CSV table of C-alpha atoms in Angstrom, one decimal:
chain,number,residue,atom,x,y,z
A,1,PRO,CA,33.4,63.9,-14.8
A,2,PRO,CA,30.0,62.9,-15.8
A,3,ARG,CA,29.6,61.9,-20.1
A,4,PRO,CA,28.1,65.4,-21.2
A,5,ARG,CA,24.6,64.8,-22.6
A,6,HIS,CA,23.7,64.5,-25.7
A,7,THR,CA,21.1,67.5,-27.3
A,8,ARG,CA,18.1,66.8,-29.4
A,9,THR,CA,15.5,68.7,-30.9
A,10,ARG,CA,12.0,68.1,-29.9
A,11,ALA,CA,9.0,69.4,-32.0
A,12,SER,CA,5.5,69.6,-31.5
A,13,LEU,CA,3.9,66.3,-30.7
A,14,THR,CA,4.3,63.5,-28.3
A,15,ARG,CA,5.4,59.6,-29.1
A,16,ARG,CA,4.5,56.4,-30.5
A,17,ARG,CA,4.8,52.6,-30.5
A,18,LEU,CA,4.0,49.9,-33.6
A,19,HIS,CA,3.5,46.4,-33.4
A,20,ALA,CA,4.7,43.3,-35.5
A,21,ALA,CA,4.1,39.6,-34.8
A,22,CYS,CA,5.1,36.8,-37.3
A,23,SER,CA,2.2,36.0,-38.9
A,24,SER,CA,0.7,40.1,-39.3
A,25,PRO,CA,1.1,41.4,-42.3
A,26,ARG,CA,2.7,44.5,-40.9
A,27,VAL,CA,5.9,41.6,-39.4
A,28,ALA,CA,9.1,42.6,-41.3
A,29,THR,CA,11.4,39.7,-41.6
A,30,MET,CA,15.2,40.6,-42.7
A,31,SER,CA,18.5,38.6,-42.7
A,32,GLY,CA,19.7,38.0,-39.7
A,33,THR,CA,16.4,38.5,-37.6
A,34,MET,CA,12.4,37.6,-37.1
A,35,SER,CA,10.0,40.3,-35.9
A,36,VAL,CA,8.0,38.7,-33.1
A,37,GLY,CA,6.1,42.0,-32.3
A,38,ARG,CA,7.7,45.3,-31.2
A,39,HIS,CA,7.7,48.8,-30.2
A,40,VAL,CA,9.2,52.5,-30.3
A,41,ALA,CA,7.9,55.9,-28.4
A,42,LEU,CA,8.8,59.4,-29.9
A,43,PHE,CA,7.4,62.8,-28.7
A,44,ALA,CA,7.2,66.0,-28.5
A,45,THR,CA,6.3,68.9,-26.4
A,46,ARG,CA,2.6,69.0,-26.3
A,47,GLY,CA,-0.5,67.2,-27.7
A,48,ALA,CA,-0.6,63.8,-28.0
A,49,VAL,CA,1.8,60.5,-27.3
A,50,CYS,CA,2.7,57.9,-30.2
A,51,ARG,CA,4.1,54.8,-29.6
A,52,ALA,CA,5.2,51.3,-31.1
A,53,ARG,CA,5.9,47.6,-29.3
A,54,GLY,CA,7.4,44.3,-29.7
A,55,VAL,CA,9.6,41.4,-29.4
A,56,VAL,CA,12.8,40.8,-31.7
A,57,VAL,CA,13.4,37.3,-31.7
A,58,SER,CA,17.5,37.0,-33.3
A,59,GLN,CA,18.3,34.3,-35.2
A,60,ARG,CA,20.5,32.8,-37.9
A,61,THR,CA,20.7,34.2,-41.6
A,62,PRO,CA,19.8,32.1,-43.9
A,63,HIS,CA,22.9,30.5,-45.5
A,64,GLY,CA,23.5,33.0,-49.1
A,65,ALA,CA,21.3,35.6,-47.5
A,66,THR,CA,22.8,38.9,-47.0
A,67,GLY,CA,22.8,39.9,-43.0
A,68,PRO,CA,22.6,43.0,-41.9
A,69,PRO,CA,25.1,45.1,-41.2
A,70,ASN,CA,26.3,45.1,-36.9
A,71,ALA,CA,23.9,47.3,-34.9
A,72,PRO,CA,22.6,48.7,-32.0
A,73,GLY,CA,24.4,48.5,-28.7
A,74,GLY,CA,24.3,46.9,-25.1
A,75,ALA,CA,22.2,47.3,-21.8
A,76,ASN,CA,23.4,45.8,-18.8
A,77,ALA,CA,22.3,48.8,-16.6
A,78,SER,CA,19.9,48.1,-13.8
A,79,ARG,CA,16.4,49.3,-14.6
A,80,SER,CA,14.9,52.4,-13.6
A,81,LEU,CA,11.8,51.5,-10.8
A,82,THR,CA,9.9,54.3,-12.7
A,83,ILE,CA,9.2,51.9,-15.0
A,84,ALA,CA,8.1,49.1,-12.9
A,85,HIS,CA,5.9,51.7,-10.9
A,86,GLY,CA,4.2,52.7,-14.2
A,87,LYS,CA,3.5,48.9,-14.8
A,88,LYS,CA,2.2,49.2,-11.2
A,89,LYS,CA,-0.4,52.1,-11.0
A,90,GLY,CA,-0.9,53.2,-14.5
A,91,PHE,CA,0.5,56.3,-16.8
A,92,ALA,CA,-3.1,57.5,-17.0
A,93,GLU,CA,-3.5,57.1,-13.6
A,94,MET,CA,-0.3,59.1,-12.1
A,95,LEU,CA,-1.4,62.3,-14.8
A,96,GLY,CA,-4.6,62.2,-12.7
A,97,ASP,CA,-3.3,62.6,-9.8
A,98,LEU,CA,-1.4,65.9,-10.8
A,99,ALA,CA,-2.4,68.9,-9.4
A,100,ALA,CA,-5.2,70.2,-12.1
A,101,PRO,CA,-5.2,73.1,-13.7
A,102,LYS,CA,-7.0,76.7,-12.4
A,103,LYS,CA,-8.7,76.5,-16.1
A,104,GLU,CA,-10.4,74.3,-18.3
A,105,ALA,CA,-7.6,74.3,-21.0
A,106,LEU,CA,-8.1,72.3,-24.6
A,107,ASP,CA,-4.5,70.9,-24.6
A,108,PHE,CA,-5.0,68.9,-28.2
A,109,GLN,CA,-7.1,69.5,-30.7
A,110,GLY,CA,-10.2,70.8,-28.6
A,111,ARG,CA,-9.7,67.7,-26.2
A,112,PRO,CA,-10.0,68.7,-22.6
A,113,ARG,CA,-6.6,67.5,-20.6
A,114,LEU,CA,-7.2,63.8,-19.6
A,115,ALA,CA,-8.4,62.9,-16.1
A,116,LYS,CA,-9.0,59.8,-14.4
A,117,GLY,CA,-12.4,58.2,-15.6
A,118,LYS,CA,-14.2,55.7,-13.9
A,119,VAL,CA,-12.6,51.9,-14.0
A,120,SER,CA,-14.9,48.9,-13.6
A,121,ALA,CA,-13.9,45.8,-11.3
A,122,LYS,CA,-10.9,43.2,-13.7
A,123,GLN,CA,-13.0,40.6,-15.5
A,124,HIS,CA,-13.1,37.5,-15.1
A,125,VAL,CA,-10.4,35.1,-16.0
A,126,PRO,CA,-11.4,30.9,-15.8
A,127,PRO,CA,-9.4,28.1,-13.6
A,128,GLU,CA,-8.3,26.1,-16.7
A,129,ILE,CA,-6.2,28.5,-17.7
A,130,ALA,CA,-2.6,28.6,-17.6
A,131,LYS,CA,-1.9,31.9,-15.5
A,132,PRO,CA,1.8,33.6,-14.6
A,133,PRO,CA,2.9,33.2,-11.1
A,134,TYR,CA,1.5,37.1,-10.5
A,135,ALA,CA,-1.9,36.2,-11.7
A,136,ASP,CA,-3.6,35.6,-8.3
A,137,SER,CA,-1.7,37.5,-5.7
A,138,GLY,CA,-0.9,40.6,-7.8
A,139,PHE,CA,2.3,41.4,-6.6
A,140,LEU,CA,5.2,42.9,-8.7
A,141,PRO,CA,8.0,40.4,-9.6
A,142,ASP,CA,11.7,41.1,-9.2
A,143,MET,CA,13.4,42.4,-12.2
A,144,ASN,CA,15.9,39.6,-13.5
A,145,GLU,CA,18.7,41.7,-15.4
A,146,ARG,CA,19.3,38.4,-17.1
A,147,ILE,CA,18.7,38.1,-20.6
A,148,GLN,CA,16.1,35.6,-22.1
A,149,THR,CA,17.3,32.7,-24.4
A,150,HIS,CA,15.4,29.7,-26.4
A,151,ASN,CA,15.7,26.9,-27.9
A,152,GLU,CA,14.0,25.9,-31.1
A,153,GLU,CA,11.3,24.9,-28.9
A,154,GLN,CA,10.6,27.3,-27.0
A,155,ILE,CA,10.9,30.2,-30.4
A,156,ALA,CA,8.0,28.0,-31.7
A,157,LYS,CA,6.3,28.9,-28.6
A,158,MET,CA,7.3,33.0,-28.4
A,159,ARG,CA,6.1,33.0,-31.9
A,160,LYS,CA,2.4,31.0,-31.3
A,161,ALA,CA,2.2,33.5,-28.4
A,162,GLY,CA,3.4,36.4,-30.6
A,163,ARG,CA,1.4,35.6,-33.3
A,164,LEU,CA,-2.2,35.6,-31.0
A,165,ALA,CA,-1.2,39.4,-29.9
A,166,ALA,CA,-0.7,40.5,-33.5
A,167,GLU,CA,-3.9,39.3,-34.0
A,168,VAL,CA,-5.3,40.5,-30.9
A,169,LEU,CA,-4.0,44.0,-31.7
A,170,ASP,CA,-5.9,44.1,-35.0
A,171,PHE,CA,-8.8,43.5,-33.4
A,172,ALA,CA,-8.3,46.0,-30.9
A,173,GLU,CA,-7.0,48.2,-33.9
A,174,SER,CA,-10.5,47.5,-35.6
A,175,ILE,CA,-13.3,48.6,-32.8
A,176,ALA,CA,-11.2,52.0,-31.6
A,177,LYS,CA,-13.9,54.4,-33.1
A,178,PRO,CA,-14.6,57.7,-32.0
A,179,GLY,CA,-17.7,56.9,-29.4
A,180,VAL,CA,-16.2,53.9,-28.1
A,181,THR,CA,-15.0,53.8,-24.7
A,182,THR,CA,-11.4,52.2,-23.9
A,183,ASP,CA,-12.9,50.1,-21.2
A,184,TYR,CA,-15.2,48.6,-24.4
A,185,ILE,CA,-11.7,48.2,-26.0
A,186,ASP,CA,-10.2,46.3,-23.1
A,187,GLN,CA,-13.5,43.8,-22.6
A,188,LYS,CA,-13.1,43.0,-26.2
A,189,VAL,CA,-9.4,42.5,-26.2
A,190,HIS,CA,-10.1,40.5,-22.9
A,191,LYS,CA,-12.8,38.2,-24.1
A,192,MET,CA,-10.4,36.9,-27.3
A,193,ILE,CA,-7.4,36.6,-25.3
A,194,ILE,CA,-9.5,34.1,-22.9
A,195,GLU,CA,-11.2,32.6,-26.0
A,196,HIS,CA,-7.7,31.4,-27.2
A,197,GLY,CA,-6.1,29.8,-24.1
A,198,ALA,CA,-4.3,32.6,-23.1
A,199,TYR,CA,-3.8,34.7,-20.0
A,200,PRO,CA,-3.8,38.6,-20.6
A,201,SER,CA,-0.5,39.5,-18.7
A,202,PRO,CA,-1.0,42.9,-17.8
A,203,LEU,CA,-4.0,41.9,-15.6
A,204,ASN,CA,-3.3,41.9,-11.7
A,205,TYR,CA,0.7,42.5,-13.0
A,206,GLY,CA,1.6,44.5,-9.8
A,207,GLY,CA,-1.8,45.4,-9.2
A,208,PHE,CA,-2.9,46.4,-12.8
A,209,PRO,CA,-6.9,46.1,-13.1
A,210,LYS,CA,-7.6,45.7,-16.9
A,211,SER,CA,-6.2,42.7,-18.9
A,212,VAL,CA,-5.1,45.7,-21.9
A,213,CYS,CA,-3.0,48.8,-22.0
A,214,THR,CA,-4.6,51.7,-23.2
A,215,SER,CA,-2.7,55.4,-24.0
A,216,LEU,CA,-4.6,58.2,-25.0
A,217,ASN,CA,-3.0,61.1,-27.1
A,218,GLU,CA,-0.9,62.8,-24.0
A,219,CYS,CA,-0.3,59.3,-22.0
A,220,ILE,CA,3.0,58.1,-22.8
A,221,CYS,CA,2.6,54.1,-22.0
A,222,HIS,CA,0.6,51.8,-19.4
A,223,GLY,CA,-2.8,53.7,-19.5
A,224,ILE,CA,-5.8,51.9,-17.5
A,225,PRO,CA,-8.9,51.6,-19.4
A,226,ASP,CA,-11.8,53.4,-18.4
A,227,ASP,CA,-14.9,54.8,-19.2
A,228,THR,CA,-12.9,57.9,-21.0
A,229,VAL,CA,-14.5,58.3,-25.1
A,230,LEU,CA,-12.6,58.2,-27.8
A,231,MET,CA,-13.2,60.9,-29.8
A,232,ASP,CA,-12.2,62.1,-33.8
A,233,GLY,CA,-8.6,62.9,-34.4
A,234,ASP,CA,-7.5,61.3,-30.8
A,235,ILE,CA,-4.1,58.5,-30.9
A,236,VAL,CA,-4.2,55.8,-28.4
A,237,ASN,CA,-1.9,53.3,-27.8
A,238,ILE,CA,-2.9,49.5,-27.1
A,239,ASP,CA,-0.7,47.3,-25.6
A,240,VAL,CA,-1.5,43.7,-25.7
A,241,THR,CA,0.4,41.3,-24.3
A,242,VAL,CA,-0.6,37.3,-23.7
A,243,PHE,CA,0.6,35.0,-21.3
A,244,LEU,CA,0.4,31.4,-23.5
A,245,ASP,CA,1.9,27.9,-23.2
A,246,GLY,CA,3.7,29.7,-20.5
A,247,HIS,CA,5.4,32.4,-22.8
A,248,HIS,CA,4.8,36.1,-23.4
A,249,GLY,CA,3.9,37.7,-26.5
A,250,ASP,CA,4.2,41.7,-26.6
A,251,THR,CA,3.0,43.8,-28.6
A,252,SER,CA,2.0,47.8,-29.0
A,253,ARG,CA,0.1,49.7,-31.7
A,254,THR,CA,-0.7,53.6,-32.1
A,255,VAL,CA,-4.6,53.6,-33.8
A,256,LEU,CA,-5.6,56.9,-35.1
A,257,VAL,CA,-8.9,57.4,-34.1
A,258,GLY,CA,-10.9,59.1,-37.1
A,259,ASN,CA,-9.4,62.1,-39.1
A,260,VAL,CA,-6.1,63.3,-37.2
A,261,SER,CA,-4.1,66.4,-38.5
A,262,ASP,CA,-1.1,65.8,-40.8
A,263,GLU,CA,1.2,66.8,-37.6
A,264,VAL,CA,-0.1,63.6,-36.0
A,265,ARG,CA,0.6,61.6,-38.8
A,266,ALA,CA,4.3,63.2,-39.2
A,267,LEU,CA,4.6,62.0,-35.8
A,268,CYS,CA,3.5,58.5,-35.6
A,269,LYS,CA,5.2,57.9,-39.0
A,270,ALA,CA,8.6,58.9,-38.1
A,271,THR,CA,7.8,56.8,-35.0
A,272,ASP,CA,7.1,53.6,-37.4
A,273,ASP,CA,10.5,54.4,-39.7
A,274,SER,CA,12.5,54.7,-36.9
A,275,LEU,CA,11.1,51.0,-35.2
A,276,LYS,CA,11.7,49.6,-38.4
A,277,ALA,CA,15.3,50.4,-38.8
A,278,ALA,CA,15.8,50.1,-35.1
A,279,ILE,CA,15.1,46.2,-36.1
A,280,ASP,CA,16.7,46.1,-39.8
A,281,ILE,CA,20.3,46.8,-37.4
A,282,CYS,CA,19.3,43.4,-35.0
A,283,ALA,CA,21.7,40.3,-35.2
A,284,PRO,CA,23.3,38.4,-33.5
A,285,GLY,CA,26.7,40.4,-32.5
A,286,THR,CA,24.6,43.7,-32.4
A,287,PRO,CA,25.7,46.5,-30.0
A,288,ILE,CA,22.4,47.2,-27.8
A,289,ARG,CA,23.1,50.3,-27.5
A,290,LYS,CA,23.3,51.2,-31.2
A,291,ILE,CA,19.4,50.5,-31.0
A,292,GLY,CA,19.2,53.6,-29.6
A,293,ALA,CA,21.4,55.6,-31.4
A,294,THR,CA,19.7,54.2,-34.6
A,295,ILE,CA,16.1,55.8,-33.2
A,296,HIS,CA,17.6,59.0,-31.9
A,297,ALA,CA,19.1,59.6,-35.4
A,298,ILE,CA,15.9,59.1,-37.1
A,299,ALA,CA,13.9,61.9,-34.4
A,300,ASP,CA,16.8,64.1,-34.7
A,301,GLN,CA,16.2,64.4,-39.0
A,302,ARG,CA,12.4,64.6,-37.8
A,303,LYS,CA,12.6,67.1,-35.4
A,304,PHE,CA,10.9,65.3,-32.9
A,305,GLY,CA,12.0,63.8,-29.1
A,306,VAL,CA,12.8,60.7,-28.1
A,307,VAL,CA,11.1,59.7,-24.3
A,308,GLU,CA,13.7,58.3,-22.0
A,309,LYS,CA,11.9,57.3,-19.0
A,310,PHE,CA,10.4,53.9,-20.5
A,311,VAL,CA,12.8,51.5,-21.9
A,312,GLY,CA,12.8,48.1,-24.3
A,313,HIS,CA,13.3,44.9,-21.9
A,314,GLY,CA,13.6,41.1,-22.5
A,315,VAL,CA,10.1,38.7,-22.3
A,316,GLY,CA,9.6,35.0,-23.0
A,317,ARG,CA,8.7,33.1,-20.2
A,318,GLU,CA,9.6,36.4,-17.7
A,319,PHE,CA,7.4,39.5,-18.5
A,320,HIS,CA,10.1,41.5,-18.0
A,321,SER,CA,14.0,40.9,-17.7
A,322,GLY,CA,17.3,42.2,-19.3
A,323,PRO,CA,18.3,43.6,-21.6
A,324,THR,CA,17.3,47.2,-20.4
A,325,VAL,CA,17.0,48.7,-24.1
A,326,ARG,CA,17.0,52.1,-24.4
A,327,HIS,CA,15.4,54.2,-27.2
A,328,HIS,CA,18.4,56.8,-27.0
A,329,ARG,CA,21.7,57.5,-27.7
A,330,ASN,CA,23.9,55.9,-24.5
A,331,ASN,CA,26.8,54.0,-24.1
A,332,ASP,CA,25.5,51.2,-22.6
A,333,SER,CA,27.5,47.9,-22.8
A,334,GLY,CA,26.4,44.3,-24.3
A,335,VAL,CA,25.6,42.8,-27.7
A,336,LEU,CA,22.1,40.6,-29.2
A,337,VAL,CA,22.9,37.3,-29.0
A,338,LEU,CA,21.3,34.3,-30.6
A,339,GLY,CA,17.9,33.1,-29.8
A,340,GLN,CA,17.1,36.3,-27.5
A,341,THR,CA,13.8,37.6,-27.0
A,342,PHE,CA,13.1,41.7,-26.2
A,343,THR,CA,11.3,44.7,-27.2
A,344,ILE,CA,12.1,48.0,-28.6
A,345,GLU,CA,10.0,50.7,-27.5
C-alpha cells in the first residue's frame, strides 16, 4: 500500500529562497561544509512567495574541528518534468495563462493579481564569451541523474563562479526598489555578468528569454522579467546563475521591496532559518532526505507549509543534475559525498 503522506500546517503567505556564496558576507561556513550559494522555499495559502537558493560543497572537516551531526538524507528518485517545463516557460508566464478572475481582485496588500507583462527582446552576448551547450540552440538538455563531484581545481572554479553570482545578486538587490521594473533588473544583471566575462546561465535555457529570473509575490520561481513595476510592500525573488570557466554558480535571494508587512517578514525569516539549518547538517555521509526533514520541521514550528513542486538539484559543469533534493519530509535514498555540489531550494 502507498505510504501515508505527512500532514503539515499551512499559514498565510508563500515562499522564499536565500543565497550565500564563499566571498559574500552572508556566506555561512561550518565544519564539514562550505556554502557556495543556496536556496529554500516556504509558502502559505495567500499572497506572496518567499524563496532562497544556492550551492553547497561538502569538504573534509578541518583537523580538530567539531563536525556537524550526520543529517538530511538521500534523493535518487526521478526528477519531475514539471521542473524542467517551469525552467523552459517560466512560472510567471504559466500564471498568466490561467483564466483571469471575473473581478479585479486585489490579492496581496492592494497589489492586483499578477498578469503577463511585456517581455523585451533577449540581450546580446559577445561572441568571445564562453557559452554552455544550449546557449545558441535553446534546447532543454536531458536531466543527468548522476551527481556532480569535483577535484580541488574544479572546486576552485565553482567558488569563483559562486562568488561572481553572489556579487551580481548583491547588486541586483541594491536596485530592486519601488518604481523599478523587473526588466530593468534583468538588463543590469546581464550587463554585469557579461562585463565579468561570464554567461548568464538562464538565457535561452530551454528557450528562456531572459538572463535572470524575477519571481514576484505569488510567483514561486522562474519568473520572466518584463515591464511589471515593483511596488512598496512587494517581495521579489532574484535568481542569478552565471556560467564561468565551464562551471555554473547558482544562487538567489528574496528581496523585500520598501516597507513589507510583519507577516511577510516572518515568512522570509522562517525560510532563511530553515535554509541555514539545512546547510548546517550537510556533510559527507549525511542522508539527503534529512535536508527535507530539517526544513519541514522548522516550517511546522512556524506554521508555514513547504512548496513540494520544485526541488534542489546538482549543479556544476552542468546546470541541473542529480541528486533531487526535496525540501519536505521524504524517504529518498542517497547520502552526500565529498566534493559534491548541489542546491537547496
